[in-house]
Coordinates of C-alpha atoms in Angstrom, one line a residue:
M638 CA 2.6 -24.3 -33.6
P639 CA 3.0 -22.6 -30.2
A640 CA 6.1 -24.7 -29.7
L641 CA 7.4 -23.4 -33.0
I642 CA 6.9 -19.8 -32.0
S643 CA 8.6 -20.3 -28.7
A644 CA 11.5 -22.1 -30.5
A645 CA 11.7 -19.2 -32.9
A646 CA 11.7 -16.7 -30.0
A647 CA 14.5 -18.6 -28.3
A648 CA 16.5 -18.6 -31.6
A649 CA 15.9 -14.9 -32.0
A650 CA 17.2 -14.3 -28.5
A651 CA 20.3 -16.2 -29.3
D652 CA 20.8 -14.6 -32.7
P653 CA 20.6 -10.8 -32.7
R654 CA 20.1 -10.8 -36.5
Q655 CA 16.9 -12.9 -36.1
A656 CA 15.7 -10.7 -33.2
K657 CA 15.8 -7.7 -35.5
L658 CA 13.6 -9.4 -38.1
P659 CA 10.1 -7.8 -38.5
L660 CA 7.0 -9.8 -37.6
C661 CA 4.8 -11.2 -40.4
S662 CA 1.2 -11.9 -39.8
A663 CA -0.9 -14.6 -41.6
G664 CA -2.7 -11.9 -43.6
E665 CA 0.6 -10.3 -44.7
L666 CA 2.0 -13.7 -45.6
R667 CA -1.0 -14.4 -47.9
K668 CA -0.7 -11.0 -49.6
R669 CA 3.0 -11.4 -50.3
V670 CA 2.5 -15.0 -51.6
A671 CA -0.3 -13.8 -53.9
G672 CA 2.1 -11.1 -55.1
G673 CA 4.7 -13.7 -56.2
E674 CA 6.9 -14.2 -53.3
F675 CA 7.9 -17.8 -52.4
L676 CA 7.5 -17.5 -48.6
V677 CA 7.8 -20.7 -46.5
I678 CA 7.5 -20.9 -42.7
I679 CA 10.3 -22.9 -41.2
D680 CA 10.7 -23.1 -37.4
G681 CA 8.9 -19.9 -36.8
L682 CA 10.8 -17.9 -39.5
V683 CA 9.4 -16.7 -42.8
C684 CA 12.0 -17.6 -45.4
K685 CA 11.9 -16.0 -48.8
L686 CA 13.2 -18.6 -51.3
N687 CA 12.8 -16.8 -54.7
G688 CA 16.6 -16.6 -55.1
F689 CA 17.1 -20.3 -54.0
I690 CA 14.2 -22.1 -55.7
D691 CA 16.1 -22.8 -59.0
K692 CA 19.1 -24.0 -57.1
H693 CA 17.3 -26.4 -54.7
P694 CA 18.9 -29.9 -55.1
G695 CA 15.5 -31.5 -54.7
G696 CA 13.9 -29.5 -57.5
P697 CA 11.8 -26.3 -57.4
L698 CA 8.4 -28.0 -57.0
S699 CA 9.2 -29.5 -53.6
I700 CA 9.6 -25.9 -52.4
M701 CA 6.7 -24.4 -54.4
H702 CA 4.3 -26.9 -52.8
M703 CA 5.2 -25.5 -49.4
V704 CA 4.8 -21.8 -50.2
G705 CA 2.4 -20.2 -47.7
R706 CA 2.7 -23.2 -45.4
D707 CA 4.6 -24.3 -42.3
A708 CA 7.2 -26.5 -43.7
T709 CA 9.1 -27.2 -40.5
D710 CA 8.5 -31.0 -40.4
E711 CA 8.9 -31.4 -44.2
T712 CA 12.2 -29.5 -44.2
R713 CA 13.6 -31.3 -41.1
S714 CA 12.6 -34.8 -42.4
M715 CA 14.2 -34.3 -45.8
H716 CA 17.4 -32.4 -44.9
P717 CA 20.4 -32.9 -42.7
P718 CA 20.5 -30.8 -39.4
G719 CA 22.9 -28.3 -41.0
V720 CA 20.1 -26.9 -43.1
F721 CA 18.5 -25.6 -39.9
A722 CA 21.7 -24.5 -38.2
D723 CA 23.3 -22.8 -41.2
I724 CA 21.5 -22.5 -44.5
M725 CA 17.9 -21.9 -43.5
P726 CA 18.5 -18.7 -41.4
R727 CA 20.2 -17.1 -44.4
W728 CA 16.8 -16.8 -46.2
A729 CA 14.8 -15.6 -43.2
V730 CA 13.1 -12.2 -43.9
A731 CA 10.6 -12.1 -40.9
R732 CA 9.4 -13.9 -37.8
F733 CA 6.0 -15.4 -38.2
S734 CA 3.1 -14.4 -35.9
A735 CA 0.1 -16.5 -36.6
G736 CA -2.1 -15.1 -33.9
E737 CA -4.2 -16.9 -31.4
K738 CA -6.9 -18.3 -33.7
A739 CA -4.4 -19.5 -36.4
A740 CA -1.9 -21.0 -34.0
A741 CA -2.7 -24.6 -35.0
Q742 CA -2.7 -24.0 -38.8
V743 CA -0.1 -25.4 -41.1
S744 CA -1.4 -23.8 -44.3
Y745 CA -2.5 -20.2 -45.0
V746 CA -3.2 -20.4 -48.7
E747 CA -5.7 -23.2 -49.3
D748 CA -8.2 -20.8 -50.8
L749 CA -5.6 -19.3 -53.2
Q750 CA -5.3 -20.5 -56.8
L751 CA -1.5 -20.5 -57.1
P752 CA -0.1 -21.2 -60.6
Y753 CA 2.4 -23.8 -59.3
S754 CA 0.6 -25.6 -56.6
A755 CA -3.1 -26.6 -56.4
P756 CA -4.9 -26.5 -53.1
R757 CA -5.0 -29.8 -51.3
S758 CA -7.9 -32.1 -52.3
T759 CA -10.5 -32.3 -49.6
L760 CA -13.4 -34.5 -48.6
A761 CA -15.9 -31.7 -49.1
D762 CA -15.4 -31.7 -52.9
G763 CA -14.3 -35.2 -53.1
S764 CA -14.8 -38.4 -55.0
G765 CA -16.1 -40.8 -52.3
H766 CA -12.6 -42.1 -51.4
V767 CA -13.1 -41.1 -47.8
Q768 CA -10.8 -41.1 -44.8
P769 CA -11.5 -44.0 -42.3
P770 CA -13.9 -42.9 -39.6
S771 CA -11.3 -43.4 -36.9
A772 CA -9.2 -40.7 -38.5
S773 CA -11.8 -38.1 -39.1
S774 CA -10.9 -34.4 -38.7
A775 CA -13.1 -34.2 -35.6
S776 CA -11.3 -36.9 -33.7
L777 CA -7.7 -35.9 -34.4
D778 CA -5.6 -33.5 -32.4
Y779 CA -3.1 -32.4 -35.0
A780 CA -1.1 -30.2 -32.7
A781 CA -0.6 -33.2 -30.3
I782 CA 0.3 -35.5 -33.2
Q783 CA 2.8 -33.0 -34.4
R784 CA 4.3 -32.6 -31.0
D785 CA 4.6 -36.4 -30.4
Y786 CA 6.0 -36.9 -33.9
R787 CA 8.8 -34.4 -33.3
E788 CA 9.6 -36.0 -29.9
L789 CA 9.8 -39.4 -31.6
D790 CA 12.2 -38.0 -34.3
A791 CA 14.4 -36.4 -31.5
K792 CA 14.5 -39.8 -29.8
L793 CA 15.6 -41.6 -32.9
R794 CA 18.4 -39.1 -33.4
R795 CA 19.5 -39.5 -29.8
D796 CA 19.4 -43.3 -30.1
G797 CA 21.6 -43.2 -33.2
M798 CA 19.0 -44.6 -35.5
Y799 CA 20.1 -42.2 -38.3
R800 CA 23.5 -43.9 -38.4
C801 CA 23.9 -46.1 -41.5
N802 CA 24.5 -49.8 -41.1
Y803 CA 27.4 -50.2 -43.5
A804 CA 27.7 -53.9 -42.9
A805 CA 24.2 -54.4 -44.2
Y806 CA 25.1 -52.4 -47.3
A807 CA 28.2 -54.7 -47.8
A808 CA 25.7 -57.6 -48.0
E809 CA 23.6 -55.6 -50.4
A810 CA 26.6 -54.9 -52.6
A811 CA 27.5 -58.6 -52.7
R812 CA 24.0 -59.3 -53.9
Y813 CA 24.3 -56.8 -56.7
V814 CA 27.6 -58.3 -57.8
A815 CA 26.2 -61.9 -57.7
L816 CA 23.1 -61.0 -59.7
F817 CA 25.2 -59.1 -62.3
A818 CA 27.7 -62.0 -62.6
I819 CA 24.9 -64.6 -63.0
A820 CA 23.2 -62.6 -65.8
V821 CA 26.4 -61.9 -67.7
G822 CA 27.9 -65.3 -67.0
L823 CA 24.9 -67.1 -68.3
I824 CA 24.8 -65.1 -71.5
L825 CA 28.5 -65.3 -72.2
L826 CA 29.2 -68.8 -71.0
G827 CA 25.9 -70.7 -70.7
P828 CA 24.5 -73.1 -73.3
P829 CA 22.3 -71.5 -75.9
T830 CA 19.0 -72.7 -74.6
A831 CA 15.8 -71.0 -73.6
W832 CA 16.5 -71.8 -69.9
T833 CA 19.8 -69.9 -70.1
Y834 CA 18.2 -66.7 -71.3
L835 CA 15.2 -67.1 -69.0
L836 CA 17.4 -67.4 -65.9
A837 CA 19.6 -64.5 -67.2
G838 CA 16.5 -62.4 -67.6
I839 CA 15.3 -63.1 -64.1
S840 CA 18.7 -62.3 -62.7
T841 CA 18.8 -59.0 -64.6
A842 CA 15.3 -58.0 -63.4
L843 CA 16.3 -58.7 -59.8
L844 CA 19.5 -56.7 -60.2
W845 CA 17.5 -53.7 -61.5
Q846 CA 15.0 -54.1 -58.6
Q847 CA 17.8 -54.1 -56.0
L848 CA 19.6 -51.2 -57.7
A849 CA 16.3 -49.2 -57.5
F850 CA 16.4 -49.7 -53.7
F851 CA 20.0 -48.6 -53.5
A852 CA 19.4 -45.5 -55.7
H853 CA 16.4 -44.6 -53.5
D854 CA 18.5 -44.7 -50.4
L855 CA 21.3 -42.6 -52.0
G856 CA 18.7 -40.1 -53.3
H857 CA 17.6 -39.6 -49.7
N858 CA 21.3 -39.3 -48.5
E859 CA 20.8 -42.3 -46.2
L860 CA 24.3 -43.8 -46.9
T861 CA 26.8 -41.0 -45.9
G862 CA 24.5 -38.1 -45.3
R863 CA 26.6 -36.1 -47.7
R864 CA 24.3 -35.0 -50.6
E865 CA 26.8 -34.6 -53.3
F866 CA 28.7 -37.8 -52.6
D867 CA 25.5 -40.0 -52.3
M868 CA 24.0 -38.5 -55.4
V869 CA 27.1 -39.0 -57.6
L870 CA 27.5 -42.5 -56.3
G871 CA 23.9 -43.3 -57.1
I872 CA 24.3 -42.0 -60.6
C873 CA 27.5 -43.9 -61.2
V874 CA 26.0 -47.2 -60.0
A875 CA 22.3 -47.1 -60.9
D876 CA 22.6 -45.2 -64.2
V877 CA 25.4 -47.3 -65.4
L878 CA 23.9 -50.7 -64.4
G879 CA 20.2 -49.8 -64.8
G880 CA 20.0 -47.2 -67.6
L881 CA 17.5 -45.0 -65.7
S882 CA 18.1 -41.4 -64.5
V883 CA 18.5 -41.1 -60.7
G884 CA 18.2 -37.3 -61.2
W885 CA 14.7 -37.7 -62.7
W886 CA 13.7 -40.0 -59.9
K887 CA 14.9 -37.6 -57.2
K888 CA 13.0 -34.7 -58.7
N889 CA 9.8 -36.8 -59.0
H890 CA 10.2 -38.5 -55.7
N891 CA 10.9 -35.4 -53.6
T892 CA 7.7 -33.9 -55.0
H893 CA 5.9 -37.1 -54.1
H894 CA 7.1 -36.9 -50.5
I895 CA 5.8 -33.3 -50.1
V896 CA 2.4 -33.8 -51.6
T897 CA 1.8 -37.5 -51.2
N898 CA -1.3 -38.8 -52.9
D899 CA -2.7 -35.4 -53.9
V900 CA -4.5 -35.8 -57.2
D901 CA -3.3 -32.5 -58.8
N902 CA 0.2 -32.4 -57.4
D903 CA 1.7 -35.9 -56.8
P904 CA 3.2 -37.3 -60.0
D905 CA 3.3 -40.8 -58.5
I906 CA -0.5 -41.2 -58.9
Q907 CA -0.9 -39.4 -62.2
H908 CA -1.0 -42.2 -64.8
L909 CA -3.8 -41.3 -67.2
P910 CA -4.9 -42.6 -69.6
F911 CA -4.1 -46.0 -68.2
L912 CA -4.8 -45.8 -64.4
A913 CA -6.8 -43.6 -62.1
V914 CA -6.8 -44.1 -58.3
S915 CA -9.6 -41.6 -57.7
T916 CA -12.7 -40.5 -59.5
R917 CA -11.3 -37.0 -59.3
F918 CA -9.3 -37.9 -62.4
F919 CA -12.6 -38.1 -64.3
E920 CA -12.7 -34.2 -64.1
S921 CA -9.6 -33.9 -66.4
R922 CA -7.4 -32.4 -63.7
F923 CA -4.4 -30.1 -64.3
S924 CA -1.1 -31.7 -63.2
T925 CA 1.2 -29.1 -61.5
Y926 CA 4.1 -31.5 -62.1
Y927 CA 3.7 -32.2 -65.8
R928 CA 2.2 -28.7 -66.4
R929 CA -0.6 -30.1 -68.6
T930 CA -4.2 -31.2 -68.3
M931 CA -4.7 -34.9 -67.7
A932 CA -7.5 -35.4 -70.1
F933 CA -10.1 -38.0 -69.2
D934 CA -10.8 -38.7 -72.8
A935 CA -12.2 -41.7 -74.7
A936 CA -8.9 -43.6 -74.3
A937 CA -8.8 -42.9 -70.6
R938 CA -12.4 -44.0 -70.1
F939 CA -11.6 -47.2 -72.0
F940 CA -8.5 -48.2 -70.0
V941 CA -9.7 -47.0 -66.6
A942 CA -13.0 -48.9 -66.9
V943 CA -10.9 -52.2 -67.0
Q944 CA -7.8 -51.0 -65.0
D945 CA -8.2 -53.6 -62.3
K946 CA -8.0 -56.3 -65.0
L947 CA -5.1 -54.6 -66.8
Y948 CA -3.1 -53.6 -63.7
Y949 CA -0.4 -56.3 -63.9
L950 CA -0.1 -56.1 -67.7
I951 CA 0.5 -52.4 -67.4
M952 CA 3.1 -52.9 -64.7
C953 CA 4.9 -55.3 -67.1
F954 CA 5.5 -52.3 -69.5
A955 CA 6.3 -49.7 -66.8
R956 CA 10.1 -49.9 -67.2
Y957 CA 9.8 -48.8 -70.8
N958 CA 8.0 -45.7 -69.6
L959 CA 10.9 -45.0 -67.2
Y960 CA 13.3 -45.0 -70.1
F961 CA 11.2 -42.4 -71.8
L962 CA 10.8 -40.3 -68.7
S963 CA 14.5 -40.4 -67.9
W964 CA 15.5 -39.2 -71.4
S965 CA 12.7 -36.6 -71.4
Y966 CA 14.1 -35.2 -68.1
L967 CA 17.8 -35.3 -69.3
L968 CA 17.1 -33.7 -72.6
L969 CA 14.2 -31.3 -71.9
S970 CA 14.0 -30.5 -68.2
D971 CA 15.0 -27.0 -67.1
F972 CA 16.2 -28.6 -63.9
A973 CA 18.8 -31.3 -64.3
P974 CA 21.9 -30.5 -62.2
Y975 CA 23.8 -33.7 -63.2
R976 CA 22.7 -33.7 -66.8
R977 CA 26.1 -34.4 -68.4
L978 CA 27.2 -37.0 -65.9
E979 CA 23.9 -38.9 -66.2
I980 CA 23.9 -38.8 -70.0
A981 CA 27.4 -40.2 -70.0
C982 CA 26.5 -42.9 -67.5
I983 CA 23.4 -44.0 -69.3
A984 CA 25.4 -44.0 -72.6
V985 CA 27.8 -46.4 -70.8
F986 CA 24.8 -48.6 -69.9
F987 CA 23.6 -48.9 -73.5
V988 CA 27.1 -49.7 -74.7
W989 CA 27.7 -52.5 -72.3
F990 CA 24.2 -53.8 -72.4
G991 CA 24.2 -53.6 -76.2
C992 CA 27.5 -55.6 -76.3
L993 CA 26.0 -58.2 -73.9
L994 CA 22.9 -58.6 -76.2
S995 CA 25.2 -59.2 -79.2
Y996 CA 26.2 -62.5 -77.6
I997 CA 22.7 -63.9 -77.7
P998 CA 22.8 -66.0 -80.8
T999 CA 19.2 -65.9 -82.2
W1000 CA 16.4 -63.3 -82.3
P1001 CA 13.9 -65.5 -80.4
Y1002 CA 16.4 -65.9 -77.5
L1003 CA 17.1 -62.1 -77.6
F1004 CA 13.4 -61.4 -77.4
L1005 CA 13.0 -63.9 -74.6
Y1006 CA 15.8 -62.3 -72.5
L1007 CA 14.5 -58.7 -73.1
F1008 CA 10.9 -59.7 -72.4
V1009 CA 11.7 -61.6 -69.2
S1010 CA 14.1 -59.0 -67.8
H1011 CA 11.8 -56.1 -68.4
S1012 CA 8.5 -57.8 -67.5
I1013 CA 9.7 -59.3 -64.2
S1014 CA 10.7 -55.7 -63.3
A1015 CA 7.0 -55.3 -62.9
V1016 CA 7.5 -56.7 -59.3
L1017 CA 9.3 -53.4 -58.4
H1018 CA 6.5 -51.2 -59.9
I1019 CA 3.9 -53.3 -58.0
Q1020 CA 5.8 -52.8 -54.8
I1021 CA 6.0 -49.0 -55.4
T1022 CA 2.3 -48.6 -56.3
L1023 CA 1.1 -50.9 -53.5
S1024 CA 2.1 -48.3 -50.9
H1025 CA -0.2 -45.5 -52.1
F1026 CA -2.7 -46.5 -54.9
A1027 CA -5.5 -47.7 -52.5
M1028 CA -4.8 -45.0 -49.9
S1029 CA -6.7 -41.7 -49.2
T1030 CA -6.3 -39.0 -51.8
E1031 CA -8.4 -36.4 -49.8
S1032 CA -7.5 -34.6 -46.7
P1033 CA -10.1 -34.2 -43.9
D1034 CA -8.6 -30.8 -43.1
P1035 CA -5.7 -29.5 -45.3
V1036 CA -5.5 -26.2 -43.3
H1037 CA -4.6 -28.0 -40.0
E1038 CA -3.5 -31.5 -41.0
C1039 CA 0.1 -31.9 -39.9
F1040 CA 2.9 -33.6 -41.9
A1041 CA 2.8 -36.8 -39.8
A1042 CA -0.9 -37.3 -40.0
R1043 CA -0.9 -36.8 -43.7
Q1044 CA 1.9 -39.3 -44.3
I1045 CA 0.1 -41.9 -42.2
R1046 CA -3.2 -41.3 -43.9
T1047 CA -1.8 -41.7 -47.4
T1048 CA 0.6 -44.7 -47.0
M1049 CA 0.5 -48.4 -46.4
D1050 CA 3.0 -50.9 -44.9
V1051 CA 3.6 -54.4 -46.2
I1052 CA 4.0 -57.3 -43.6
C1053 CA 6.9 -59.6 -44.3
P1054 CA 9.3 -61.7 -42.2
P1055 CA 12.8 -60.2 -41.5
H1056 CA 14.5 -62.8 -43.7
F1057 CA 12.5 -61.4 -46.7
D1058 CA 13.4 -57.8 -46.1
W1059 CA 15.9 -57.9 -49.0
F1060 CA 13.1 -58.6 -51.4
H1061 CA 11.2 -55.4 -50.5
G1062 CA 14.2 -53.2 -50.0
G1063 CA 12.6 -51.0 -47.4
L1064 CA 9.4 -50.4 -49.4
Q1065 CA 7.6 -52.6 -46.9
F1066 CA 8.0 -49.9 -44.3
Q1067 CA 6.6 -47.0 -46.3
I1068 CA 4.8 -45.3 -43.4
E1069 CA 8.1 -45.2 -41.4
H1070 CA 10.0 -44.0 -44.5
H1071 CA 7.6 -41.2 -45.3
L1072 CA 7.7 -40.0 -41.7
F1073 CA 11.5 -40.2 -41.6
P1074 CA 12.8 -40.2 -45.2
R1075 CA 16.5 -39.9 -44.3
L1076 CA 16.4 -42.8 -41.8
P1077 CA 18.6 -45.6 -43.2
R1078 CA 16.5 -48.5 -44.6
H1079 CA 17.9 -51.2 -42.3
N1080 CA 16.7 -49.4 -39.2
L1081 CA 13.1 -49.0 -40.3
R1082 CA 11.9 -52.4 -38.8
S1083 CA 13.1 -51.2 -35.4
V1084 CA 11.2 -48.0 -35.7
Q1085 CA 7.9 -49.5 -36.8
P1086 CA 6.7 -50.4 -33.2
L1087 CA 7.2 -46.8 -32.1
V1088 CA 5.2 -45.5 -35.1
K1089 CA 2.4 -48.0 -34.3
A1090 CA 2.4 -46.7 -30.7
L1091 CA 2.1 -43.2 -32.0
C1092 CA -0.9 -44.2 -34.2
R1093 CA -2.6 -46.0 -31.3
K1094 CA -2.2 -43.0 -29.0
H1095 CA -3.9 -40.7 -31.4
S1096 CA -6.4 -43.1 -32.9
M1097 CA -4.9 -43.0 -36.4
E1098 CA -5.3 -46.0 -38.6
F1099 CA -2.0 -47.8 -39.3
M1100 CA -2.6 -49.6 -42.6
E1101 CA -0.6 -52.8 -43.2
F1102 CA -1.2 -55.9 -45.2
S1103 CA 0.7 -58.9 -46.4
F1104 CA 2.0 -58.6 -49.9
I1105 CA -0.8 -60.8 -51.3
D1106 CA -3.5 -59.1 -49.3
G1107 CA -2.1 -55.7 -50.2
N1108 CA -2.4 -56.6 -53.9
I1109 CA -6.0 -57.7 -53.3
Y1110 CA -6.8 -54.5 -51.5
T1111 CA -5.3 -52.4 -54.2
L1112 CA -7.1 -54.3 -57.0
R1113 CA -10.4 -53.9 -55.2
W1114 CA -9.9 -50.2 -55.0
L1115 CA -8.9 -49.9 -58.7
G1116 CA -12.0 -52.0 -59.5
E1117 CA -14.2 -49.6 -57.4
V1118 CA -12.9 -46.6 -59.3
A1119 CA -13.3 -48.5 -62.6
S1120 CA -16.9 -49.4 -61.8
R1121 CA -17.7 -45.7 -61.5
V1122 CA -16.7 -44.9 -65.1
K1123 CA -20.0 -46.2 -66.3
L1124 CA -21.7 -43.7 -64.0
H1125 CA -19.6 -40.8 -65.1
N1126 CA -21.2 -38.2 -67.3
C1127 CA -19.4 -38.6 -70.6
R1128 CA -19.6 -34.9 -71.5
D1129 CA -16.1 -33.5 -71.6
P1130 CA -15.7 -31.7 -68.2
Q1131 CA -13.9 -28.4 -68.0
P1132 CA -10.4 -29.0 -66.7
K1133 CA -9.4 -27.6 -63.4
Q1134 CA -7.5 -24.4 -64.2
L1135 CA -4.8 -22.9 -62.1
A1136 CA -4.2 -19.2 -62.2
P1137 CA -2.4 -16.7 -60.0
S1138 CA -4.7 -15.3 -57.3
S1139 CA -5.0 -11.5 -57.3

């Protein structure tokens, strides 16, 4: 934080407009936030985002979860440099002065019950899913971690690691075309046998898996760095060929990056009644993303009690849920900036996909193709959940825990040989991706040794497993949570309520 204040002071000296801004203390910040102002600290400046929050390309919640907090690292990691140089100063209303005692804080509102963002889950009121001893709050110097993380990010920028490898994407595109051609060719030209539709279903599932990786990269502007171009390209490719909304994914995923693995705030771990990754869900928590209470009712108790046994079966049906979520977003969401384009592109998907299905001669073969293509898509959902389901959901110190420490605590890497990187599509380097979300996927392997060195220097546990061992680790944790259902008091608990703090 001292580095931020000095940086802000330097910026103020260079920009007379910033030099004239009043100082804002931590106490004043809290009062103004409680009064309804969306104030976020970015590079030492207090930015009031009430007029911008509904226009934010990543959705309003990714801003709301940073209100009353220092969002410098989150903002820098998720946005191109121009946000700092041009856009961010437009919203500055004050220069932040934390004071000596609060100089190392990143949050000033953890005791406030804000209606749009729950306080971060802590070990003190936790579920038993504790932080590894080597990464306890007493042993981590968050200010030093933050400083070294920023130095590493600056090094990656100097070394050109943020430049996209277009040759690698040419190979990716060739793979998409090949998988699409195989699936369509088998259905249109192949003999009407079970093997034909089985292989076509596998090719389709792999195509959808690979398209998800591509859409993910474009959603983070990793291809060209131009937000509008990358987003429209992602919609025109992934919505048309996959039938799922990239806009829904971006809104969901940006929130996930900001509040990773937080029970009340992160939609990526909110899967009741079928799955619970923490016993905190037994308390019928309120989801700030879905704006409803996640009831731990009789159905939830039944499914969660056997979730480790049903995990793979549930993953087989996950794609159907994504269709539902995509259409719910496009038809009902207040925030859908590409609504018309996405509806048109998904309509194109159903037209061409429906025509393709009409060439399958019998109902059993049609069912076989649909079942295989959608069930094998479970591989993608396993890859996604593997990165976070068994990781910590409680912060040892949400007031001081910096962005880098939080991402490392909540995320897991998957070990795989370089020649198999295509299968994981960058998801095997989730720690690196969460630290540097805009870093092109094909550069993540080169960055991993630098991140491991950062972890060793600060005694942070770098979690990585092979794909098989990662599955075992995740299943064991799901089984641990499941075993506690029997110990849970079956009286209906009072849901955690969120209300504006006075």
